[in-house]
Each structure stands twice: as structure tokens, then as C-alpha cells.
Amino acid sequence: MILFYLTIYCINLLLWWGIVNVASSTNLLTDSKNVQLVLDPSLQLLSRKQRKLIRQNPGILHAITSGLQSAMKECKWQFRNRRWNCPTTQSPNVFGKIVSRGCRETAFIFAITSAGITHSVARSCSEGSIESCTCDYRRRGPGGPDWHWGGCSDNIDFGQVFGREFVDSSERGRDLRYLTNLHNNEAGRMTVFSEMRQECKCHGMSGSCTIKTCWMRLPTFRTVGDFLKDRFDGASRVIYGNKGSNRASRMDVRHLEPENPAHKPPSPRDLVYFEKSPNFCTYSGKTGTVGTTGRYCNSSSPALDGCELLCCGRGYRTRTEQVTERCNCTFHWCCHVSCLNCTSTQVLHECL
Ligand SMILES: *[C@@H]1O[C@H](CO)[C@@H](O)[C@H](O)[C@H]1NC(C)=O
Ligand SMILES: *[C@@H]1O[C@H](CO)[C@@H](O)[C@H](O)[C@H]1NC(C)=O
Ligand SMILES: *[C@@H]1O[C@H](CO)[C@@H](O)[C@H](O)[C@H]1NC(C)=O
């Protein structure tokens, strides 16, 4: 038992993501306002500071787990056609060994989970499900010639501040990995922040819009995922540099410099990495890659989802499957839909 806890402690504090599994499999969520956090063994995955933050913000545990769930779902969707398709497990180490590396995929996991927490917390504030925050009401008064601020803005400030405290506190160390992870965490939060949009509503007689009130709304999480996926494709490989600083001992994300001096320094919203990705082709217990055997591929695509690339040249087997779908649905007034069952044959290609 002692060994078990020591092991958890030593493989860093990267296990906090694991609460997505434990919290949903117990009654933690139904009782999130009074839960005995200190006694619940599942929350051993969190640091002391993280547990304190949860205790101080009743209702927030639910926002955290649902933010993590959205992040995992989005990660899988964005990478569904690639060799690395964001596999997750039910164990405390949700994303597996990839999180302790420094490759592009690691960068994406940090950014999307950090974005997920900020997004979910900001929205939960405006929905009133966290006791310590509300809508963001700081914008008041006229906003332009024909509109004024009003209504309930999603509380992105609270989401960002909480995210920095909660997510970043799982990082320890004084090295390139530490700086890279912190940078990518912040890139995730910044992406949520910078995609906030104004939404407005018209008042006045029959839609005349004589009075317009507006508020700030979070982007959809798909928008955040799309942006981060673009940044994954254009991620910068960085090294630790000391340029322009005589305080070399102080760790700061500003010390991250592009490995290739001809490249621009990464902007705060860019993803950064410092290690080449494995090829993700075959199973390896050592690196924690599951490989692409058994994955479905597209035999006519020349892209990454095509059988040639996805199966890493090993070839594939083809089988047919009968699929039954609802089809020719008709709507009957009122209110009932009837459908036929159409059976078709689908050809599936599976990597060897
Ligand atoms: C397979 O790839 C081709 C060419 O890129 C594309 O037109 C087709 O829609 C893909 N099929 C599926 C099932 O995704
Ligand atoms: C579905 O409806 C269309 C037009 O109403 C018809 O031509 C077709 O045969 C129908 N399909 C099936 C499977 O019944
Ligand atoms: C379609 O299939 C479902 C389930 O197999 C069945 O309950 C339903 O009656 C079928 N509908 C028709 C129109 O055959």
C-alpha cells in the first residue's frame, strides 16, 4: 500500500485527470456540494492545493469532470482519422504514458484539457451551479451607439483564474517539460478566451430592435478543438534558452525559444513541444502506444486515414457487414414519425 502511494506520488501529479473516471463512477457528483473530499480515496489523485480549491468552490467538481469529459471527447473527434487517435483508459492515468513525454500529442492533451476546465467552469458560473461565482456582470452601460451591455456573460475571467490555480498546480519541476506544459495549458485557456463572442438580443416593439442588449458568450467547444488542432499541426519545437536574461535561474515560459533560430518565437496561443513523436504504428508497452492494428481505414483516401498510412504499410483485411438504419422517415401530423428499416452492406477495411 505504501508502495502504491509512493508510486503515484513519483509519477508526478499528472494523475489529476483521473478524477474523470472516479468521480463519475461514485456518487461524488450527486453530492458535490457537501462531499467529504479529504476522506474520499479517489481524490488522492489530486494535490492538496487542488482539493482545497474544490472545497472552497462548492459545485466546481462537477464542472471539472464535465470539462474533462468534453476535452476527451473533443480530442478523440479531432484525431479520429490519425494513427494516434487520443486513446484513453479507465485507469487513473487516463491518457497513458504520452502525457509524460514532450511531443505534439502531449501538447494537445495539456491544451485541450486546460481549455476544457476553463470553458466548463466559465459556463457553470453563468449557469449558477458554482457557489463562488456568477455571471460576469462587469460590463455595464452603453457599449455602442445602438446597444448596451446587459444580460449574463459567461465568466471567462473566473474560468481562467481558476484554471491557472487548479490545472497549473499539477506541474512540478524546473525544466523544459515543466515550462512546455505550462505554456500549453495557457494556450488552451487563451484560445477559449480569444474566441469569446458577443451575443445580442433585440427588445422593443415587434422586433424593431430599438433597444439591444449584448453579453459575451463562450465559443462552442468544437471551435476551441478546431483551433487547437490547427495549432497542433503548426506546433513549434522549442528549446530552453537564456537569451536576453541575466536571471537564468528563474523559470519562465519566456525562455522557450524555437529550436530553429530562423523560426518565429511561439506566440502565447501556439502549442509547443520538444520531442519528436513516436510513429504510433505498433503496440509498445514501453512507450505506451497501442498501435493501429484493428483500426478502420479508408481504402480510397490518400490522406492519413487511408489504409496505406493508417496501417503503416502492413496491409488490411476487408469484411462486409450488414447495417440496418432507419430510413424514409415520414412525419405524421401531429406528432409522430414513422420510418422504414433499410439494410445495406457496408465494406469495412481493418488494419492488420
Ligand atoms: C474515403 O476517402 C475518400 C477520398 O478522400 C472520401 O471521398 C470518402 O468520403 C471517404 N470515405 C469515408 C467513409 O470516409
Ligand atoms: C423511400 O421513399 C422513396 C420515395 O418516397 C421511394 O422511391 C423508395 O423506394 C423508398 N425506399 C424504401 C426502401 O422503401
Ligand atoms: C425496424 O426495426 C425495429 C428494431 O429492429 C423494429 O422494432 C421495427 O418494428 C422495425 N420497423 C419496421 C417498419 O419494420
XYZ file of C-alpha atoms in Angstrom, residues 108-255:
148
model
C -2.525 18.881 -27.425
C -3.655 16.907 -24.359
C -2.455 19.629 -21.998
C -4.037 22.405 -24.051
C -7.400 20.747 -24.623
C -7.855 19.595 -21.024
C -6.877 23.009 -19.702
C -9.280 24.632 -22.172
C -11.974 22.162 -21.117
C -11.700 23.140 -17.453
C -11.736 26.876 -18.186
C -14.645 26.548 -20.598
C -16.733 24.397 -18.309
C -16.069 26.490 -15.198
C -16.839 29.758 -17.039
C -20.143 28.315 -18.245
C -21.055 26.754 -14.897
C -20.595 30.158 -13.257
C -23.133 31.738 -15.570
C -25.497 28.806 -15.113
C -25.351 29.304 -11.376
C -24.022 25.870 -10.496
C -20.896 27.020 -8.642
C -21.498 28.797 -5.362
C -18.472 31.073 -5.513
C -19.066 32.704 -8.905
C -21.840 34.182 -11.012
C -22.320 35.612 -14.479
C -19.762 38.217 -15.382
C -21.657 41.465 -14.785
C -18.691 43.779 -15.011
C -19.579 45.089 -18.419
C -22.320 47.653 -17.912
C -23.780 50.660 -19.595
C -23.654 51.685 -23.217
C -21.429 49.614 -25.455
C -22.034 51.460 -28.703
C -24.410 53.917 -30.363
C -27.297 51.463 -30.556
C -26.691 48.864 -27.875
C -25.782 48.449 -24.240
C -24.302 45.722 -22.110
C -26.682 43.567 -20.176
C -27.615 40.005 -19.565
C -25.404 37.241 -18.329
C -21.894 36.948 -19.737
C -20.027 33.668 -19.327
C -17.452 34.185 -16.606
C -14.247 33.655 -18.559
C -12.159 35.535 -16.021
C -13.135 33.184 -13.244
C -12.572 30.252 -15.583
C -9.086 31.411 -16.465
C -8.022 32.269 -12.941
C -9.384 29.024 -11.564
C -7.754 27.072 -14.392
C -4.364 28.591 -13.676
C -4.641 27.741 -9.996
C -6.078 24.270 -10.407
C -4.520 22.881 -13.575
C -1.099 24.519 -13.383
C -0.610 23.440 -9.790
C -0.223 19.867 -11.002
C 3.072 20.836 -12.593
C 6.269 20.444 -10.676
C 9.869 20.660 -11.652
C 12.180 23.181 -13.063
C 12.850 22.069 -16.553
C 11.858 22.269 -20.172
C 8.982 19.857 -19.646
C 7.550 22.000 -16.890
C 7.699 25.157 -18.995
C 6.268 23.407 -22.028
C 3.320 22.026 -20.087
C 2.588 25.403 -18.523
C 2.787 27.107 -21.892
C 0.359 24.636 -23.456
C -2.036 24.900 -20.506
C -2.114 28.647 -21.015
C -2.507 28.276 -24.788
C -5.669 26.253 -24.135
C -7.130 28.888 -21.825
C -6.163 31.738 -24.169
C -7.914 30.014 -27.045
C -11.161 29.854 -25.097
C -10.761 33.499 -24.088
C -9.941 34.841 -27.520
C -12.880 33.102 -29.190
C -15.487 34.675 -26.925
C -18.210 36.315 -28.989
C -20.741 38.979 -28.402
C -24.357 37.904 -28.479
C -27.235 40.312 -28.572
C -30.942 40.366 -28.160
C -33.391 42.894 -29.521
C -36.158 44.416 -27.458
C -38.760 46.876 -28.493
C -41.963 46.678 -30.411
C -42.324 43.665 -32.673
C -38.664 43.093 -33.219
C -37.933 46.711 -34.105
C -34.705 46.476 -32.145
C -34.930 49.938 -30.635
C -33.167 48.547 -27.591
C -30.401 45.988 -27.954
C -28.633 44.305 -25.046
C -25.479 42.306 -25.510
C -23.301 39.951 -23.482
C -20.194 37.806 -24.017
C -20.646 34.150 -24.795
C -18.110 31.320 -24.807
C -17.257 29.702 -28.136
C -18.552 26.180 -28.690
C -16.056 23.595 -27.553
C -15.818 22.359 -31.150
C -14.478 25.785 -32.132
C -11.851 25.506 -29.411
C -10.952 21.994 -30.590
C -10.626 23.138 -34.214
C -8.299 25.960 -33.257
C -6.137 23.784 -31.073
C -5.943 21.141 -33.788
C -4.643 23.801 -36.212
C -2.065 24.786 -33.628
C -1.128 21.118 -33.234
C -0.358 20.986 -36.945
C 1.718 24.147 -36.694
C 3.271 23.490 -33.280
C 6.746 24.899 -32.575
C 9.583 22.759 -31.420
C 11.311 24.606 -28.606
C 14.450 24.541 -26.522
C 15.274 26.219 -23.261
C 17.093 29.464 -23.987
C 18.656 32.123 -21.810
C 18.736 34.873 -24.342
C 18.097 38.354 -23.037
C 18.047 37.367 -19.409
C 20.590 37.536 -16.678
C 18.351 35.674 -14.316
C 18.922 32.282 -15.806
C 17.805 30.523 -12.659
C 14.289 31.889 -12.865
C 11.995 29.573 -14.786
C 9.716 31.414 -17.107
C 7.846 30.442 -20.254
C 9.565 33.383 -21.950
C 12.678 31.232 -22.002
